[in-house]
Coordinates of C-alpha atoms in Angstrom, one line a residue:
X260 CA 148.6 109.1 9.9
X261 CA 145.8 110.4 7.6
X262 CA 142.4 111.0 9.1
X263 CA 140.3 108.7 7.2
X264 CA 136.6 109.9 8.7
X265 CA 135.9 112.3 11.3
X266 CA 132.6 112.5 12.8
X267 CA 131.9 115.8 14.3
X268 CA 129.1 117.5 16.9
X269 CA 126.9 114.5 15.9
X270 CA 122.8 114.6 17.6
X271 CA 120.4 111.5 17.7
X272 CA 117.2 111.9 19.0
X273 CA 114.8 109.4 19.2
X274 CA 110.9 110.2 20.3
X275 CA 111.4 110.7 24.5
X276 CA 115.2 109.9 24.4
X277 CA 118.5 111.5 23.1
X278 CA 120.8 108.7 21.7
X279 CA 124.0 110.6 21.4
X280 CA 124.6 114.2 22.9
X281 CA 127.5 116.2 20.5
X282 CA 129.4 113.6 20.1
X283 CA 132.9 114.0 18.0
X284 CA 135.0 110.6 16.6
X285 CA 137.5 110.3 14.1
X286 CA 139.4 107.2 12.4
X287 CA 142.8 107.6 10.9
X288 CA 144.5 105.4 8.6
X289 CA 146.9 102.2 10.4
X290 CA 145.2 102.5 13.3
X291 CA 142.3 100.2 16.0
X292 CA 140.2 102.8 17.6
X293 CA 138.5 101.2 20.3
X294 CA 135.0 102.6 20.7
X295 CA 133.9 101.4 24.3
X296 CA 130.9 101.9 26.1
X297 CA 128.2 100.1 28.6
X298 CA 125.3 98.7 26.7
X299 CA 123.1 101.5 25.9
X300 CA 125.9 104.0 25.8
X301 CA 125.5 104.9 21.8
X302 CA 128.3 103.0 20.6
X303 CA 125.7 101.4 17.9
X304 CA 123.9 104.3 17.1
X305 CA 127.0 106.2 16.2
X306 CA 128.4 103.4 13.8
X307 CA 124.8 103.3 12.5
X308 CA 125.1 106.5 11.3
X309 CA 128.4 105.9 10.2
X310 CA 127.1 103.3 8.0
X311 CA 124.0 105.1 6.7
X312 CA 121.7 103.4 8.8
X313 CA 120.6 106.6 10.9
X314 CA 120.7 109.7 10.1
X315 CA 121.6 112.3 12.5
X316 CA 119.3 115.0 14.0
X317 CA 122.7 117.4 14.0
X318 CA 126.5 117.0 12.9
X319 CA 128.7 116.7 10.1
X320 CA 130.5 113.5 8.7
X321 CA 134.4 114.1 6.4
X322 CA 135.1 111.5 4.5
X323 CA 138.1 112.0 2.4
X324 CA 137.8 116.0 3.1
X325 CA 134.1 115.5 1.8
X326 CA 131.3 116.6 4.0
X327 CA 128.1 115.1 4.5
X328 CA 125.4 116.3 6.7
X329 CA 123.9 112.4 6.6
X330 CA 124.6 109.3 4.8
X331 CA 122.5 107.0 3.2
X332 CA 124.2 102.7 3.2
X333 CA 124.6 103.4 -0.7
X334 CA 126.6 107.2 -0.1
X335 CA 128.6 105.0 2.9
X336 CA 129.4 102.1 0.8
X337 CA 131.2 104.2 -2.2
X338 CA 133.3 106.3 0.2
X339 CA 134.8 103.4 1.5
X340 CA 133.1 102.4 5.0
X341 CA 131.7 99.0 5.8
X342 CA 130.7 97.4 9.5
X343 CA 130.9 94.1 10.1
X344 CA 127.7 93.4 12.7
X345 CA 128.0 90.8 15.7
X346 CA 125.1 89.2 13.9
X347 CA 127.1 88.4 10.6
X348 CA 125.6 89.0 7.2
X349 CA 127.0 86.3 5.2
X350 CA 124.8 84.3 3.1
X351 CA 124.4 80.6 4.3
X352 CA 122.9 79.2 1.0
X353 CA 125.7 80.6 -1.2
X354 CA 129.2 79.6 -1.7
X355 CA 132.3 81.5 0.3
X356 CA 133.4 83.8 -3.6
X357 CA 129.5 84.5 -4.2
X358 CA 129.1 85.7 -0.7
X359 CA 132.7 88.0 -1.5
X360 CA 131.0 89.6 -4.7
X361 CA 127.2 89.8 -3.9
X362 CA 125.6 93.3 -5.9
X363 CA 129.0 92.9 -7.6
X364 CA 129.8 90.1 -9.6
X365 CA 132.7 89.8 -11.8
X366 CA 131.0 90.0 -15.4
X367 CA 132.0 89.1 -18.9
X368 CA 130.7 89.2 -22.5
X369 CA 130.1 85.6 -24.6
X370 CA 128.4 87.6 -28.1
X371 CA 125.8 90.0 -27.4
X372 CA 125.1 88.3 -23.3
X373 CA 126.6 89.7 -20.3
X374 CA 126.9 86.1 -18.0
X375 CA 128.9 85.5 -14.7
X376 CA 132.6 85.4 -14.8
X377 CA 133.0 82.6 -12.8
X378 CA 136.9 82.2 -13.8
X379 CA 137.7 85.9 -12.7
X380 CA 135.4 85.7 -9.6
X381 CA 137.6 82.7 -8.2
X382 CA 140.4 84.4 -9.1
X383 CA 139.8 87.2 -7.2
X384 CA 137.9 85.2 -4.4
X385 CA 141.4 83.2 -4.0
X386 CA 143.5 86.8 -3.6
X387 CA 141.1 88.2 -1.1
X388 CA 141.0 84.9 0.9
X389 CA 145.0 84.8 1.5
X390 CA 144.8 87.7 2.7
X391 CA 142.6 87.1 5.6
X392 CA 144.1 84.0 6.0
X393 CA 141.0 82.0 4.9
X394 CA 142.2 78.2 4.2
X395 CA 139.1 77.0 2.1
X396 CA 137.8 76.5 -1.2
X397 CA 136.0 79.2 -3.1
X398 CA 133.2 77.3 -4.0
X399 CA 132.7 75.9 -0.6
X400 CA 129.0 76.6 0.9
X401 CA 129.3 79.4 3.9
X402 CA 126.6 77.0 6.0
X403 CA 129.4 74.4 5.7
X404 CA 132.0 76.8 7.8
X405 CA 132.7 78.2 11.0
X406 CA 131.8 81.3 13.0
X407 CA 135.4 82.1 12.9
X408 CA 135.7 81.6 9.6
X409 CA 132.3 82.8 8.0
X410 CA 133.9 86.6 10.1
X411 CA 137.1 86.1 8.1
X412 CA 134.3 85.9 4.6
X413 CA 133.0 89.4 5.8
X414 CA 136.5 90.9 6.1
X415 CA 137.2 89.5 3.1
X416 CA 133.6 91.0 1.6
X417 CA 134.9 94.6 2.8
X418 CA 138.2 94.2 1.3
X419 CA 136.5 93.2 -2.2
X420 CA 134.9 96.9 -1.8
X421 CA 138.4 98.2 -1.0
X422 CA 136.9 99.7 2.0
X423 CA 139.2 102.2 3.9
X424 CA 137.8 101.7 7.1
X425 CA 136.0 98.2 8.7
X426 CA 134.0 98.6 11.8
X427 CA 134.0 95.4 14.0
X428 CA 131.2 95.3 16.2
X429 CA 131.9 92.6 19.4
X430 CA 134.0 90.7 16.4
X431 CA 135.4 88.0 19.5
X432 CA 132.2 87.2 20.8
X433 CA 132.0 83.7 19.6
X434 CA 135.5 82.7 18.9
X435 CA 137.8 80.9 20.8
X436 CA 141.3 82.0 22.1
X437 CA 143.2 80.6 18.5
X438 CA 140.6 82.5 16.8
X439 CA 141.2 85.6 18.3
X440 CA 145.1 85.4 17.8
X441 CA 143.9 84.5 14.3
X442 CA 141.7 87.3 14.0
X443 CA 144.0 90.1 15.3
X444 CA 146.9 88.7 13.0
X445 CA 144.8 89.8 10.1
X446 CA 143.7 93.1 12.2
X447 CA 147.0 94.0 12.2
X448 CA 148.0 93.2 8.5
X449 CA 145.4 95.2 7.5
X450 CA 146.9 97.9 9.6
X451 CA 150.0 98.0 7.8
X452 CA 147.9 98.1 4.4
X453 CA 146.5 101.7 5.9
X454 CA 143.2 100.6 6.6
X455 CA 141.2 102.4 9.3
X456 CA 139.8 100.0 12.2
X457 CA 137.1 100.7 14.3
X458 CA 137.1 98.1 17.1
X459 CA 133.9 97.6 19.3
X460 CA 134.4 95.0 22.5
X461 CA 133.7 94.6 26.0
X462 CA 136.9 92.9 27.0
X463 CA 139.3 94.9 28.1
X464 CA 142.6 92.2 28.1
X465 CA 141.6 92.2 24.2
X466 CA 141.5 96.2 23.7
X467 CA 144.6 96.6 25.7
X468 CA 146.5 93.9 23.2
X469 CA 145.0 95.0 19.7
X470 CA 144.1 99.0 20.2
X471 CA 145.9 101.9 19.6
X472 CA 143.1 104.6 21.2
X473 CA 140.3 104.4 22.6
X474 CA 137.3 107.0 23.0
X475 CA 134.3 105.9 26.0
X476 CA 131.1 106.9 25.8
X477 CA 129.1 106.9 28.4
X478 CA 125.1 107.2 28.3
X479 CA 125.3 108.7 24.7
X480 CA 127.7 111.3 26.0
X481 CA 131.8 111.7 25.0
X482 CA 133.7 110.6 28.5
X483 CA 137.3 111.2 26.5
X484 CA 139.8 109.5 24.3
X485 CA 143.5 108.2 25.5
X486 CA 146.2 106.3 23.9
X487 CA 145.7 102.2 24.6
X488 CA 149.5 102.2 25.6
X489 CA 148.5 104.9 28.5
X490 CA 145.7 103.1 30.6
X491 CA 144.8 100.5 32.6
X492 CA 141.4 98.0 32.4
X493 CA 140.9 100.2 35.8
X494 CA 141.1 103.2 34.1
X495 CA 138.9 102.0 31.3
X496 CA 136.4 100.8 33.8
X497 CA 136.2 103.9 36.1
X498 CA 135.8 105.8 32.4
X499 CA 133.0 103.4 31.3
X500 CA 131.2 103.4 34.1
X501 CA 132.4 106.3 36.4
X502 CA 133.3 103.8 39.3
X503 CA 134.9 101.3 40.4
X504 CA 133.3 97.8 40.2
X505 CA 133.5 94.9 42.3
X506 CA 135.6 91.7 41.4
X507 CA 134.4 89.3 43.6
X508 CA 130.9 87.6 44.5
X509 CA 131.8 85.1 47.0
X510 CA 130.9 85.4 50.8
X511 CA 134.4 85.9 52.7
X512 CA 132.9 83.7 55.3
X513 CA 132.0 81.0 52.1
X514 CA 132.4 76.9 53.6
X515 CA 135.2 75.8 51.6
X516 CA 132.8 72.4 50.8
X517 CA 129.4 72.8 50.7
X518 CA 128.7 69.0 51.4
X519 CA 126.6 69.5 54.6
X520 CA 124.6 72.1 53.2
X521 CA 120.7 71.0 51.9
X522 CA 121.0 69.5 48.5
X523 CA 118.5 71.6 46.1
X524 CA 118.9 69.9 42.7
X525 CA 120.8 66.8 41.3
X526 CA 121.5 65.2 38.3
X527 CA 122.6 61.4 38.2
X528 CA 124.5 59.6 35.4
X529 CA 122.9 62.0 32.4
X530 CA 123.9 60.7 28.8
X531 CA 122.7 62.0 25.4
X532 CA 122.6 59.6 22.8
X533 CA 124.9 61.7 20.4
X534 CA 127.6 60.8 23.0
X535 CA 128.0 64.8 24.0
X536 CA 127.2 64.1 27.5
X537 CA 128.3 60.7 28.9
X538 CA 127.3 59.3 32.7
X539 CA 127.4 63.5 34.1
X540 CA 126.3 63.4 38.0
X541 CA 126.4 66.3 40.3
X542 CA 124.9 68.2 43.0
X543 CA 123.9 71.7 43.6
X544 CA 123.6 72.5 47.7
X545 CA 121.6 75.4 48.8
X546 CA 123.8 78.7 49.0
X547 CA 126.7 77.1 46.3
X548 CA 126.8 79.1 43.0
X549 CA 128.3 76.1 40.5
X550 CA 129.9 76.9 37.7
X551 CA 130.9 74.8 34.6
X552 CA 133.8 75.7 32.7
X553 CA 135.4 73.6 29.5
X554 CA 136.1 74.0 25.8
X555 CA 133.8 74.8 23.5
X556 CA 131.9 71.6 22.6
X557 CA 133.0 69.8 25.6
X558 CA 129.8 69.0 27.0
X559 CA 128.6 71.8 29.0
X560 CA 125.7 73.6 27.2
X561 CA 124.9 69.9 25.3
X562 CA 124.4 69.1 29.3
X563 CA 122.3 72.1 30.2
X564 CA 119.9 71.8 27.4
X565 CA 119.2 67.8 27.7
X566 CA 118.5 69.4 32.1
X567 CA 116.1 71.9 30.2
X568 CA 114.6 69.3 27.7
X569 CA 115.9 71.1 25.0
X570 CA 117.4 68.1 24.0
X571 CA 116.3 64.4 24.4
X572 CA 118.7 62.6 27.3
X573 CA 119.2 58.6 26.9
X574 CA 119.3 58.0 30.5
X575 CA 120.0 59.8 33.6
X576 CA 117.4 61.1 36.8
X577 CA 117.1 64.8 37.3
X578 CA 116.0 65.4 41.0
X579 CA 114.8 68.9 43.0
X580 CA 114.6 68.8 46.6
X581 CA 115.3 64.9 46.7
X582 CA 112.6 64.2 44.3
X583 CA 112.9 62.6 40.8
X584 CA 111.2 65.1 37.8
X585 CA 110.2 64.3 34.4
X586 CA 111.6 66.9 32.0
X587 CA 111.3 66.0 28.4
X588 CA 110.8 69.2 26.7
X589 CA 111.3 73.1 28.0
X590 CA 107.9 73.3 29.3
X591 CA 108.1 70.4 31.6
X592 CA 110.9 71.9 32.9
X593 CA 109.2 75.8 33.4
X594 CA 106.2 74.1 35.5
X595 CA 108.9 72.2 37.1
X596 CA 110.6 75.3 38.4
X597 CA 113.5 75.2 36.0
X598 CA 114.8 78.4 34.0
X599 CA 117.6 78.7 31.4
X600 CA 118.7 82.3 30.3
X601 CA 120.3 80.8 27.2
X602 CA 123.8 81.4 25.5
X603 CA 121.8 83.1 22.4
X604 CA 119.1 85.5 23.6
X605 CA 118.9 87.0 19.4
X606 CA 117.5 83.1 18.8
X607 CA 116.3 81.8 22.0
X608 CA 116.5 84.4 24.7
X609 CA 112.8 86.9 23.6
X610 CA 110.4 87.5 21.7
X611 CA 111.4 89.9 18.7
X612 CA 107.7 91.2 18.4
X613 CA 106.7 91.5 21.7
X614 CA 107.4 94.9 24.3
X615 CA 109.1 94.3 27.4
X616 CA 106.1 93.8 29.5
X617 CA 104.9 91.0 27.5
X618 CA 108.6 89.5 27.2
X619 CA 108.4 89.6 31.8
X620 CA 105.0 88.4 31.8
X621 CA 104.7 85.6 29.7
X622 CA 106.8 82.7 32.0
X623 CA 104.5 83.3 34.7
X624 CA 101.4 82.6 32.6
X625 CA 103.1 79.7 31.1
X626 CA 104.1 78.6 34.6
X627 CA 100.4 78.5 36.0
X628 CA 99.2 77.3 32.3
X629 CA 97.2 74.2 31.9
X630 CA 97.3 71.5 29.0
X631 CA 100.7 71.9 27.6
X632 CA 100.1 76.1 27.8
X633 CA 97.2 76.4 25.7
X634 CA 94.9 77.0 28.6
X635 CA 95.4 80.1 30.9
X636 CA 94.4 83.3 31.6
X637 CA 96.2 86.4 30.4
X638 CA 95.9 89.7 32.4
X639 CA 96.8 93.3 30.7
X640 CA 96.9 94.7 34.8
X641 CA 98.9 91.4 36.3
X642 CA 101.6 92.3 32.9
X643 CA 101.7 95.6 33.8
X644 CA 102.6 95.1 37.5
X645 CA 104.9 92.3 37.1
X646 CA 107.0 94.3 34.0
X647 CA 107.0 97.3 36.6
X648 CA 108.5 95.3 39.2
X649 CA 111.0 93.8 37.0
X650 CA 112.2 96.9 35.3
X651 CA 112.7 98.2 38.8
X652 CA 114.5 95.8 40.4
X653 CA 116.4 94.2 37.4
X654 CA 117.6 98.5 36.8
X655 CA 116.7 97.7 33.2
X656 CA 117.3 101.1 31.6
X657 CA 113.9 102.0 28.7
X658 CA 111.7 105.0 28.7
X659 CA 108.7 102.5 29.1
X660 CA 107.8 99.0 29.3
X661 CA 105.6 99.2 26.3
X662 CA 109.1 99.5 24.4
X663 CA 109.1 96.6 21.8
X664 CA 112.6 94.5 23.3
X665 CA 114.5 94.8 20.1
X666 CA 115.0 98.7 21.1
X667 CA 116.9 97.6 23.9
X668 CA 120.6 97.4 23.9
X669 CA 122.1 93.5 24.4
X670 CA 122.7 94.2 28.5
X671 CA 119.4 95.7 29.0
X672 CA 117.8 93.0 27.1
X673 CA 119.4 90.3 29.2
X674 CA 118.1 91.8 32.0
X675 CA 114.3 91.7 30.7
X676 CA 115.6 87.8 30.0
X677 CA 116.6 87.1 34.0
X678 CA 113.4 89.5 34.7
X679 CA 111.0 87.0 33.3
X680 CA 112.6 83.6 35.0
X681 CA 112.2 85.4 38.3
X682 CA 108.9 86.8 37.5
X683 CA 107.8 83.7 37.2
X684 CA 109.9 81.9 40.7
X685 CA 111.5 80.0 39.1
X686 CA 113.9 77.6 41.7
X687 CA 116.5 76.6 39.6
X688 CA 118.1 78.8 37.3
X689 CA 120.7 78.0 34.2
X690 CA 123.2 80.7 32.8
X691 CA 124.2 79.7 29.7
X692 CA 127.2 82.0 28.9
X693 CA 125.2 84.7 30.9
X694 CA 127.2 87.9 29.9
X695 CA 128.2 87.3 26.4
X696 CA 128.5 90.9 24.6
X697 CA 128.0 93.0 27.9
X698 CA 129.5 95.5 29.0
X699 CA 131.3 95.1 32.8
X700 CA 129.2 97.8 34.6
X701 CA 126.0 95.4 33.2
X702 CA 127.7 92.0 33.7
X703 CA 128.7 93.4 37.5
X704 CA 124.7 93.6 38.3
X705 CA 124.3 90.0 36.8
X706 CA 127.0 88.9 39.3
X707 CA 125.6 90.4 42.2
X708 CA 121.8 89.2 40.9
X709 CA 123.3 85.5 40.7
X710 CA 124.7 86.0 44.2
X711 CA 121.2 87.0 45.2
X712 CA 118.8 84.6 43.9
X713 CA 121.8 82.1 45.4
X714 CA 121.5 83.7 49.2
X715 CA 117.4 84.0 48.8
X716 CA 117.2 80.1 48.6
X717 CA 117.6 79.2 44.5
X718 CA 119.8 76.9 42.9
X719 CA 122.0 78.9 39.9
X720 CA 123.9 76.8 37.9
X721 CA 126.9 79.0 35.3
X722 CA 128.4 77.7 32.3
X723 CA 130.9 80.3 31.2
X724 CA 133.7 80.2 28.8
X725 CA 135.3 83.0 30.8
X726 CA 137.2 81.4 33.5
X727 CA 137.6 85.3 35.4
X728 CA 133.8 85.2 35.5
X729 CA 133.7 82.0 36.4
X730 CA 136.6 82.5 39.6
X731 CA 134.4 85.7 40.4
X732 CA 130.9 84.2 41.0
X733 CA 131.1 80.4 41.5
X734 CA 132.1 79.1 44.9
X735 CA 132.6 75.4 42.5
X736 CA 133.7 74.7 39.8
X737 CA 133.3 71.7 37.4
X738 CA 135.7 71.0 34.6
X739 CA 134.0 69.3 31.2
X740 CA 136.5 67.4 29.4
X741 CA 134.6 65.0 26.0
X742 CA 131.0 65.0 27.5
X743 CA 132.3 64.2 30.8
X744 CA 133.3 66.1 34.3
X745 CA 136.8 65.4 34.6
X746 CA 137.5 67.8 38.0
X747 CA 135.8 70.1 40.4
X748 CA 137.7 72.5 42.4
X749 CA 136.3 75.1 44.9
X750 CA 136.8 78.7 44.7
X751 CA 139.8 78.5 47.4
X752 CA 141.7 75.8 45.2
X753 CA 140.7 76.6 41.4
X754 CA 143.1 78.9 39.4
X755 CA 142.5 79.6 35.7
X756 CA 146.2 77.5 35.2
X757 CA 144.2 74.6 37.0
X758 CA 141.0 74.6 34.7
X759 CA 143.0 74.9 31.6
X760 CA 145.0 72.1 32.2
X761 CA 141.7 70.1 33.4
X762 CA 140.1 71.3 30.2
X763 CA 143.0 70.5 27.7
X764 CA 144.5 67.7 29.2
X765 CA 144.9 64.3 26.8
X766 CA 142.7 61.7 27.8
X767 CA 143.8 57.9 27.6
X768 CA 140.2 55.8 27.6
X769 CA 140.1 52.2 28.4
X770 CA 138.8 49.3 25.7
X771 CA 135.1 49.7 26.1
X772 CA 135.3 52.7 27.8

């Protein structure tokens, strides 16, 4: 195999922190190289450079047998390189070929005026869409398709470039199990084409199917690189994070029904008017960790924000401690002691321009606000003190808490997330696909924080579409099936064979039902 880019003795230094320490990387042509890493390890910041975004203090970058000292995005571009981000670039407000050929379009001459070639552009748009397997029409608006498939439109993009080598950053974050087989069908046609694939992911069952090496680094430092076919998820673990991490956050001596314990919250017989959640009761006993598993769209997070008042409920109670609470909008649900860390921190999770202090600080001024938190006080000491304490005991990794969040990588940032709902006490806390993005050393300390806040007296309530996360941390487990809660199983009964066939079974309503 030819080596397509090698990446040698690379430096990043940032003011008070170095990024990467001499770090060397190479891509070769018909290959996956796994790049793996906890959150924070430099996994980002090397592809960033890579891509032109950063340049390095020190190195050297072949291309092709060039050599480049830095790159610019243009200089990247021409020799062949494009990264497809976790946050996808793809232009809602234009069609699927537009998106394909944007800086580029397909021109043509009608007397002396150079218009659009709308012909050749559809032409080309159809070519590059077989290929990634994309079943839609050209013309069709990219706000009008899927996650899975607006990802297949910026594999498609880099192929209109004829890139040699696509970096996929997190690329199975938000798809579901067909999409992934989907996804890594194309990954490996474009493989046999010769094309160079960087592959960036936290789940290890995934880089053990689809990679053929994989390099760790570990707090912006080179740990090694070993063949995929060589090594175990342990042995990518121990690399990652230089032990071995715990599996399992139940208490041995767990009831196997928590029935007689104190009942801490409860919903009864929530429906949403859009029909996602229909007639949903439960009960959440002091100690219990429940989780909610389901398909995507089944009901679960549609559930979790009409709790939250993120979305209006039809009917239904909502009770903490034995006592009904009104909870029509996210605030009403802070002073009531709820928190949700929510499925998309980018959108919903922080504050883009705040720093970390104010990110901690700001639930517990809206907690002890007055009218609707517009009246309050706001104390620079009492933001200082409680970011501090966070930082401390959430381990969140930054060189100050005057760091603006968005320096942050996505496991450090969760943890300012949970450090703000406990900042501000809050009894009953949501997870909302908790760990989505994170690396296992980072998603291990979630665990064992949910498992704390759970023993300390708080009600935690998990949705997770990863049913190992789920078996690790819950000690119940609720099955959505169609807006509703079709089986609960405790930890000592539930299998992943069990959910999935709770999840996915038919159901048969009744005439009226």
């Amino acid at each position: 195999m030819d080596t397509l880019v090698e990446m040698k003795g690379v430096v990043k230094k940032f003011p008070g922190v170095t990024a990467l320490k001499d770090i060397s990387f190479d891509i070769k042509s018909g290959e996956v190289h796994v790049l793996l890493g906890e959150n924070g390890a430099g996994k980002s910041t090397l592809m960033k450079i890579l891509s032109g975004v950063y340049q390095p203090t020190e190195g050297t970058i072949v291309i092709g047998g060039k050599e480049f000292s830095k790159l610019t995005p243009k200089d990247s571009a021409e020799n062949g390189i494009s990264v497809i981000y976790q946050e996808l670039s793809v232009i809602n407000e234009l069609s699927i070929q537009e998106n394909l050929f944007v800086g580029k379009l397909p021109m043509k001459k009608i007397g002396p005026v150079r218009v659009v070639d709308y012909v050749e552009m559809n032409r080309r748009a159809k070519e590059l869409m077989a290929k990634v397997g994309l079943k839609r029409d050209p013309k069709t608006l990219v706000e009008e398709i899927s996650i899975s498939e607006k990802q297949q439109v910026e594999i498609a993009k880099a192929l209109a470039s004829d890139s040699k080598v696509i970096v996929m950053d997190e690329p199975t974050a938000s798809l579901t199990n067909e999409e992934v087989n989907h996804l890594f069908a194309v990954i490996r046609n474009l493989k046999k084409e010769g094309k160079g694939i960087v592959f960036i992911s936290h789940k290890l069952g995934e880089i053990i199917e689809i990679g053929d090496r994989v390099s760790v680094l570990k707090d912006g430092a080179y740990v090694g690189t070993r063949l995929v076919s060589e090594v175990t998820q342990d042995d990518l673990v121990t690399m990652m994070v230089g032990r071995q991490v715990q599996k399992n956050y139940q208490h041995e001596d767990a009831p196997e029904s928590f029935e007689n314990e104190p009942v801490l919250f409860e919903v009864q017989n929530l429906s949403r008017r859009d029909g996602k959640v229909r007639d949903v009761s439960f009960k959440l006993h002091k100690g219990e960790i429940l989780g909610f598993s389901g398909l995507v769209g089944s009901g679960r997070s549609e559930m979790m924000n009409a709790i939250f008042g993120a979305e209006p409920k039809s009917s239904g109670k909502i009770l903490i401690d034995g006592k009904e609470v009104t909870i029509k909008s996210p605030y009403q649900a802070i002073k009531n002691g709820l928190a949700m860390v929510t499925e998309n921190r980018r959108e919903t999770g922080f504050f883009h321009n705040f720093d970390i202090k104010k990110n901690i600080s700001i639930l517990p001024f809206i907690k002890t606000s007055k009218g609707g938190g517009t009246v309050g006080l706001v104390s620079a000491k009492f933001e200082n003190e409680c970011a501090e304490k966070e930082k401390r005991d959430m381990n969140i990794k930054c060189y100050s808490v005057d760091q603006n969040i968005t320096e942050l990588s996505g496991g450090n940032q969760q943890k300012v997330i949970l450090g703000k709902w406990v900042a501000a006490d809050s009894q009953i806390i949501i997870f909302d696909e908790p760990t989505k993005g994170i690396d296992i050393g980072s998603k291990s300390e979630i665990y064992a924080l949910m498992r704390r806040l759970s023993d300390e007296g708080k009600g935690v309530l998990v949705v997770s579409s990863e049913l190992p996360e789920l078996l690790a941390v819950c000690d119940t487990i609720a099955v959505f099936r169609e807006g509703e809660i079709v089986e609960t199983f405790s930890h000592k009964d539930a299998t992943e064979e069990k959910i999935i066939k709770a999840s996915t079974a038919d159901t048969v309503r009744k005439e009226g039902a």
